[in-house]
mmCIF file of C-alpha atoms in Angstrom:
data_model
loop_
_atom_site.group_PDB
_atom_site.id
_atom_site.type_symbol
_atom_site.label_atom_id
_atom_site.label_comp_id
_atom_site.label_asym_id
_atom_site.label_seq_id
_atom_site.Cartn_x
_atom_site.Cartn_y
_atom_site.Cartn_z
ATOM 1 C CA ILE A 1 -71.928 -68.590 43.145
ATOM 2 C CA THR A 2 -69.018 -70.510 44.636
ATOM 3 C CA ILE A 3 -68.007 -74.179 44.088
ATOM 4 C CA VAL A 4 -65.611 -75.874 46.156
ATOM 5 C CA VAL A 5 -64.430 -79.381 44.948
ATOM 6 C CA ASN A 6 -62.704 -80.783 47.986
ATOM 7 C CA ALA A 7 -59.953 -83.543 47.675
ATOM 8 C CA ALA A 8 -60.701 -86.890 47.585
ATOM 9 C CA ILE A 9 -60.509 -88.609 50.580
ATOM 10 C CA THR A 10 -57.409 -90.547 51.536
ATOM 11 C CA VAL A 11 -57.087 -92.941 54.499
ATOM 12 C CA THR A 12 -53.710 -93.529 56.183
ATOM 13 C CA GLY A 13 -52.199 -95.481 58.693
ATOM 14 C CA THR A 14 -50.756 -98.891 59.687
ATOM 15 C CA THR A 15 -51.370 -101.646 57.349
ATOM 16 C CA SER A 16 -50.300 -104.618 59.285
ATOM 17 C CA PHE A 17 -51.156 -105.694 62.693
ATOM 18 C CA THR A 18 -50.618 -108.631 64.921
ATOM 19 C CA ALA A 19 -52.752 -109.883 68.208
ATOM 20 C CA THR A 20 -52.647 -112.779 70.166
ATOM 21 C CA TYR A 21 -55.499 -115.077 70.843
ATOM 22 C CA GLY A 22 -57.411 -114.722 74.524
ATOM 23 C CA PHE A 23 -56.067 -110.809 74.816
ATOM 24 C CA ALA A 24 -58.178 -107.811 73.696
ATOM 25 C CA ARG A 25 -55.934 -105.364 71.718
ATOM 26 C CA THR A 26 -56.451 -101.704 70.525
ATOM 27 C CA LEU A 27 -54.604 -101.147 67.125
ATOM 28 C CA ASP A 28 -53.316 -97.680 66.216
ATOM 29 C CA THR A 29 -55.578 -94.993 64.862
ATOM 30 C CA PHE A 30 -56.395 -93.856 61.432
ATOM 31 C CA THR A 31 -56.307 -90.771 59.758
ATOM 32 C CA SER A 32 -58.326 -89.355 57.425
ATOM 33 C CA SER A 33 -57.997 -86.526 55.102
ATOM 34 C CA GLY A 34 -59.646 -84.575 52.207
ATOM 35 C CA GLY A 35 -63.462 -84.662 51.671
ATOM 36 C CA THR A 36 -65.766 -82.488 52.740
ATOM 37 C CA GLY A 37 -67.386 -82.010 56.444
ATOM 38 C CA SER A 38 -67.019 -84.337 59.254
ATOM 39 C CA LYS A 39 -66.123 -87.985 58.559
ATOM 40 C CA THR A 40 -66.543 -91.438 60.211
ATOM 41 C CA PHE A 41 -64.787 -94.506 59.819
ATOM 42 C CA SER A 42 -65.962 -97.918 59.398
ATOM 43 C CA ILE A 43 -64.716 -101.696 58.861
ATOM 44 C CA SER A 44 -65.768 -104.455 56.334
ATOM 45 C CA PRO A 45 -66.171 -107.434 56.373
ATOM 46 C CA THR A 46 -67.892 -106.686 59.478
ATOM 47 C CA ASP A 47 -67.010 -109.220 62.507
ATOM 48 C CA SER A 48 -68.396 -109.575 65.898
ATOM 49 C CA HIS A 49 -65.038 -109.785 67.362
ATOM 50 C CA ILE A 50 -63.722 -106.579 65.308
ATOM 51 C CA SER A 51 -65.043 -103.297 65.965
ATOM 52 C CA ILE A 52 -63.851 -99.465 64.891
ATOM 53 C CA ASN A 53 -64.260 -96.336 66.726
ATOM 54 C CA THR A 54 -66.350 -94.134 64.512
ATOM 55 C CA THR A 55 -64.474 -90.786 65.304
ATOM 56 C CA THR A 56 -60.840 -92.052 65.730
ATOM 57 C CA GLY A 57 -60.671 -94.963 63.336
ATOM 58 C CA ALA A 58 -59.074 -96.843 66.674
ATOM 59 C CA ILE A 59 -59.615 -100.687 65.909
ATOM 60 C CA THR A 60 -60.338 -103.078 68.888
ATOM 61 C CA LEU A 61 -59.878 -106.952 68.832
ATOM 62 C CA ASP A 62 -61.884 -108.815 71.583
ATOM 63 C CA SER A 63 -60.446 -111.300 73.639
ATOM 64 C CA THR A 64 -62.219 -114.170 71.747
ATOM 65 C CA THR A 65 -61.028 -113.237 68.547
ATOM 66 C CA PRO A 66 -60.114 -116.553 66.763
ATOM 67 C CA SER A 67 -57.125 -116.979 65.426
ATOM 68 C CA GLY A 68 -56.389 -116.643 62.069
ATOM 69 C CA THR A 69 -55.847 -113.815 59.354
ATOM 70 C CA TYR A 70 -57.975 -111.051 58.827
ATOM 71 C CA ASN A 71 -57.998 -109.050 55.446
ATOM 72 C CA GLU A 72 -60.065 -105.852 56.260
ATOM 73 C CA THR A 73 -60.870 -102.240 54.757
ATOM 74 C CA VAL A 74 -61.120 -99.332 56.690
ATOM 75 C CA THR A 75 -63.547 -96.910 55.032
ATOM 76 C CA SER A 76 -63.505 -93.191 56.023
ATOM 77 C CA THR A 77 -67.104 -91.246 54.951
ATOM 78 C CA ASP A 78 -67.702 -87.748 54.544
ATOM 79 C CA SER A 79 -70.566 -85.687 54.992
ATOM 80 C CA GLN A 80 -71.535 -85.766 51.282
ATOM 81 C CA GLY A 81 -71.394 -89.721 51.110
ATOM 82 C CA SER A 82 -67.867 -89.569 49.524
ATOM 83 C CA THR A 83 -65.581 -92.423 50.541
ATOM 84 C CA GLY A 84 -61.975 -93.381 51.025
ATOM 85 C CA SER A 85 -60.270 -96.432 51.998
ATOM 86 C CA LEU A 86 -57.055 -98.366 52.790
ATOM 87 C CA ALA A 87 -56.887 -102.252 52.985
ATOM 88 C CA ILE A 88 -55.177 -103.851 56.536
ATOM 89 C CA GLN A 89 -54.474 -107.341 57.417
ATOM 90 C CA ILE A 90 -54.792 -108.133 60.999
ATOM 91 C CA VAL A 91 -52.813 -111.667 62.404
ATOM 92 C CA VAL A 92 -54.400 -113.379 65.083
ATOM 93 C CA ALA A 93 -51.982 -115.898 66.643
ATOM 94 C CA SER A 94 -53.030 -118.820 68.515
ATOM 95 C CA GLY A 95 -53.016 -118.389 72.321
ATOM 96 C CA ILE A 96 -49.518 -119.108 74.239
ATOM 97 C CA THR A 97 -49.284 -122.787 75.821
ATOM 98 C CA ILE A 98 -46.498 -123.844 78.226
ATOM 99 C CA SER A 99 -44.907 -127.922 78.184
ATOM 100 C CA GLY A 100 -42.020 -129.000 79.390
ATOM 101 C CA GLY A 101 -40.666 -128.164 83.098
ATOM 102 C CA SER A 102 -40.616 -129.920 86.045
ATOM 103 C CA ASN A 103 -41.155 -130.035 89.514
ATOM 104 C CA ILE A 104 -37.761 -129.580 91.712
ATOM 105 C CA PHE A 105 -36.933 -131.508 94.683
ATOM 106 C CA ALA A 106 -33.802 -130.135 96.461
ATOM 107 C CA THR A 107 -31.659 -130.111 99.719
ATOM 108 C CA SER A 108 -30.681 -126.793 101.231
ATOM 109 C CA GLY A 109 -27.404 -126.102 101.083
ATOM 110 C CA PHE A 110 -27.041 -127.233 97.491
ATOM 111 C CA MET A 111 -28.331 -125.829 93.881
ATOM 112 C CA LYS A 112 -30.894 -127.265 91.771
ATOM 113 C CA LYS A 113 -32.478 -126.678 88.417
ATOM 114 C CA SER A 114 -35.613 -127.883 86.673
ATOM 115 C CA SER A 115 -35.883 -128.894 83.105
ATOM 116 C CA ALA A 116 -36.676 -126.118 80.447
ATOM 117 C CA PHE A 117 -40.034 -124.997 80.219
ATOM 118 C CA ILE A 118 -41.444 -124.581 76.869
ATOM 119 C CA ALA A 119 -43.729 -121.825 75.108
ATOM 120 C CA SER A 120 -45.439 -122.434 72.261
ATOM 121 C CA ASN A 121 -47.674 -119.545 70.047
ATOM 122 C CA GLY A 122 -48.373 -116.257 70.912
ATOM 123 C CA THR A 123 -46.464 -113.446 68.816
ATOM 124 C CA GLY A 124 -42.767 -112.817 68.782
ATOM 125 C CA THR A 125 -40.411 -113.901 71.419
ATOM 126 C CA LYS A 126 -41.600 -115.185 74.813
ATOM 127 C CA THR A 127 -39.997 -114.162 78.253
ATOM 128 C CA TRP A 128 -40.117 -116.083 81.475
ATOM 129 C CA SER A 129 -41.335 -115.003 84.959
ATOM 130 C CA LEU A 130 -42.299 -116.249 88.367
ATOM 131 C CA GLN A 131 -44.755 -115.272 90.911
ATOM 132 C CA ASN A 132 -44.968 -116.797 94.451
ATOM 133 C CA ASN A 133 -41.577 -117.771 94.138
ATOM 134 C CA PRO A 134 -39.376 -117.822 97.623
ATOM 135 C CA SER A 135 -36.323 -115.778 98.240
ATOM 136 C CA GLY A 136 -33.174 -117.725 95.822
ATOM 137 C CA VAL A 137 -36.145 -119.323 93.232
ATOM 138 C CA THR A 138 -35.280 -117.619 89.797
ATOM 139 C CA ILE A 139 -36.064 -118.568 86.262
ATOM 140 C CA ASP A 140 -33.769 -117.792 83.659
ATOM 141 C CA THR A 141 -36.075 -115.223 81.391
ATOM 142 C CA ASN A 142 -34.950 -116.943 78.045
ATOM 143 C CA THR A 143 -34.530 -120.335 78.598
ATOM 144 C CA GLY A 144 -37.260 -121.220 81.130
ATOM 145 C CA VAL A 145 -35.472 -123.006 83.314
ATOM 146 C CA VAL A 146 -35.742 -122.702 87.135
ATOM 147 C CA THR A 147 -32.862 -122.756 89.637
ATOM 148 C CA VAL A 148 -33.394 -123.363 93.013
ATOM 149 C CA ASP A 149 -29.908 -121.941 94.343
ATOM 150 C CA SER A 150 -27.985 -123.226 97.796
ATOM 151 C CA SER A 151 -29.263 -120.266 100.153
ATOM 152 C CA THR A 152 -32.865 -121.231 99.459
ATOM 153 C CA SER A 153 -34.618 -122.136 102.951
ATOM 154 C CA SER A 154 -36.739 -125.252 103.176
ATOM 155 C CA SER A 155 -39.171 -122.988 105.868
ATOM 156 C CA GLY A 156 -42.475 -123.108 104.187
ATOM 157 C CA SER A 157 -41.475 -125.858 101.773
ATOM 158 C CA PRO A 158 -43.316 -127.246 99.681
ATOM 159 C CA PHE A 159 -43.726 -124.041 97.435
ATOM 160 C CA THR A 160 -46.282 -123.909 94.627
ATOM 161 C CA ILE A 161 -44.985 -121.355 92.192
ATOM 162 C CA THR A 162 -46.575 -119.710 89.219
ATOM 163 C CA VAL A 163 -44.457 -119.997 86.056
ATOM 164 C CA ILE A 164 -45.386 -117.131 83.517
ATOM 165 C CA ALA A 165 -44.606 -117.055 79.566
ATOM 166 C CA THR A 166 -45.391 -113.481 78.472
ATOM 167 C CA ASP A 167 -45.140 -112.758 74.621
ATOM 168 C CA SER A 168 -43.928 -109.475 72.472
ATOM 169 C CA LEU A 169 -47.400 -108.009 73.161
ATOM 170 C CA GLY A 170 -48.068 -108.843 76.610
ATOM 171 C CA ALA A 171 -50.169 -111.610 76.021
ATOM 172 C CA TYR A 172 -49.400 -114.452 78.462
ATOM 173 C CA THR A 173 -50.440 -117.803 80.301
ATOM 174 C CA THR A 174 -49.439 -119.614 83.305
ATOM 175 C CA THR A 175 -48.907 -122.670 84.726
ATOM 176 C CA THR A 176 -47.625 -123.947 88.208
ATOM 177 C CA MET A 177 -44.675 -126.078 89.923
ATOM 178 C CA THR A 178 -43.911 -127.452 92.750
ATOM 179 C CA ILE A 179 -40.829 -126.918 94.898
ATOM 180 C CA THR A 180 -39.698 -129.062 97.837
ATOM 181 C CA VAL A 181 -36.300 -127.752 99.629
ATOM 182 C CA TYR A 182 -35.541 -130.344 102.614
ATOM 183 C CA PRO A 183 -33.686 -129.241 105.726
ATOM 184 C CA ALA A 184 -29.684 -129.244 105.207
ATOM 185 C CA LEU A 185 -28.258 -132.530 106.120
ATOM 186 C CA THR A 186 -26.715 -133.093 109.323
ATOM 187 C CA LEU A 187 -24.396 -135.448 111.123
ATOM 188 C CA SER A 188 -24.434 -136.857 114.515
ATOM 189 C CA GLY A 189 -23.324 -139.698 116.812
ATOM 190 C CA GLY A 190 -20.474 -142.138 116.112
ATOM 191 C CA SER A 191 -17.336 -143.210 118.268
ATOM 192 C CA LEU A 192 -13.874 -143.053 118.673
ATOM 193 C CA ILE A 193 -12.569 -146.379 117.443
ATOM 194 C CA THR A 194 -8.857 -147.110 119.335
ATOM 195 C CA THR A 195 -7.978 -150.525 118.983
ATOM 196 C CA THR A 196 -4.691 -152.594 117.725
ATOM 197 C CA ALA A 197 -3.332 -153.492 114.330
ATOM 198 C CA GLY A 198 -4.458 -156.932 113.932
ATOM 199 C CA ILE A 199 -7.801 -156.295 116.038
ATOM 200 C CA ALA A 200 -11.107 -155.494 114.392
ATOM 201 C CA ASP A 201 -13.330 -152.855 116.054
ATOM 202 C CA THR A 202 -16.575 -150.993 115.219
ATOM 203 C CA ALA A 203 -18.030 -147.898 115.842
ATOM 204 C CA THR A 204 -21.418 -146.748 117.093
ATOM 205 C CA ALA A 205 -23.238 -145.780 114.449
ATOM 206 C CA ILE A 206 -23.710 -142.024 112.929
ATOM 207 C CA THR A 207 -27.084 -140.816 112.705
ATOM 208 C CA TYR A 208 -28.504 -138.123 110.323
ATOM 209 C CA SER A 209 -31.328 -135.407 110.059
ATOM 210 C CA GLY A 210 -32.598 -133.572 107.261
ATOM 211 C CA GLY A 211 -31.738 -134.448 103.496
ATOM 212 C CA ALA A 212 -33.987 -136.184 101.241
ATOM 213 C CA GLY A 213 -34.985 -139.418 101.618
ATOM 214 C CA GLY A 214 -32.377 -142.367 102.368
ATOM 215 C CA VAL A 215 -28.752 -141.698 102.710
ATOM 216 C CA THR A 216 -25.621 -143.773 101.549
ATOM 217 C CA TRP A 217 -22.466 -143.626 103.539
ATOM 218 C CA THR A 218 -18.921 -143.315 102.151
ATOM 219 C CA LEU A 219 -15.644 -142.456 103.789
ATOM 220 C CA SER A 220 -13.430 -139.805 102.039
ATOM 221 C CA ASP A 221 -10.136 -141.554 103.755
ATOM 222 C CA ASN A 222 -10.705 -145.010 102.364
ATOM 223 C CA ARG A 223 -7.699 -146.610 103.101
ATOM 224 C CA THR A 224 -7.019 -150.459 103.395
ATOM 225 C CA GLY A 225 -9.026 -151.799 106.498
ATOM 226 C CA LEU A 226 -11.094 -149.000 106.725
ATOM 227 C CA SER A 227 -15.058 -149.132 105.863
ATOM 228 C CA ILE A 228 -18.215 -147.911 106.814
ATOM 229 C CA ASP A 229 -21.569 -149.961 106.450
ATOM 230 C CA SER A 230 -24.968 -149.029 105.660
ATOM 231 C CA GLN A 231 -26.056 -148.256 108.903
ATOM 232 C CA GLY A 232 -23.169 -145.723 109.507
ATOM 233 C CA ARG A 233 -20.713 -147.636 111.260
ATOM 234 C CA ILE A 234 -17.120 -147.272 110.748
ATOM 235 C CA LYS A 235 -15.236 -150.307 110.789
ATOM 236 C CA VAL A 236 -11.571 -151.114 111.292
ATOM 237 C CA SER A 237 -10.440 -154.841 110.091
ATOM 238 C CA SER A 238 -7.877 -156.596 111.469
ATOM 239 C CA ALA A 239 -5.674 -155.918 107.901
ATOM 240 C CA ALA A 240 -5.395 -152.027 108.984
ATOM 241 C CA THR A 241 -1.777 -150.925 109.992
ATOM 242 C CA ALA A 242 -1.099 -148.906 112.925
ATOM 243 C CA ALA A 243 -2.121 -145.162 112.376
ATOM 244 C CA THR A 244 -4.134 -142.428 113.234
ATOM 245 C CA PHE A 245 -7.018 -141.654 110.832
ATOM 246 C CA TRP A 246 -8.683 -138.306 110.811
#
């Protein structure tokens, strides 16, 4: 007679895994060597959210696996009922949450930034991205700061934009923000003032369109005797000296 005694079963593979709540994940397969005949895999203790492919040894976590640490044993059983096993640990991180950030109110032609969005929980480093963002609106993938650059058009404003935080395993969550871009500020009206030193005069009002909300008026050449009022009217007082002002 011939008696064959095969080597004891050994199970090899990765022993430490991570996942993020809310996203299903299939972990690496395990390898079984030794034993007699075909072998099947099982996992214990059993959990309704964790399963194993009996042929390949691939472990699957469903999307509702609660966050926490799971100490499991992967077992390979041969046709004779002999077993080999490997202890593994699965850590499921809490789902990603987003806080911070701010809506943006900008005027075409001028850059504006949001406060930083903050991503908590999840696994590893989180990166930022946007959906439905118009041309000129970007997000810093590391800091979560949204920028509306000066080229962003007001056409179609306001914009509802999706902000996405993605962790190192590809799990993600989203929030929305609103960006309002007002048309560029333009000026018109006013009138030429021609007067004599010592004689006060007032120009007709300069009018504006576009921009965000009300405006305040200032003069870049605010010499003695020159001023502008809250209605956009430039005034020359009797204190102005003889000169040409541009």
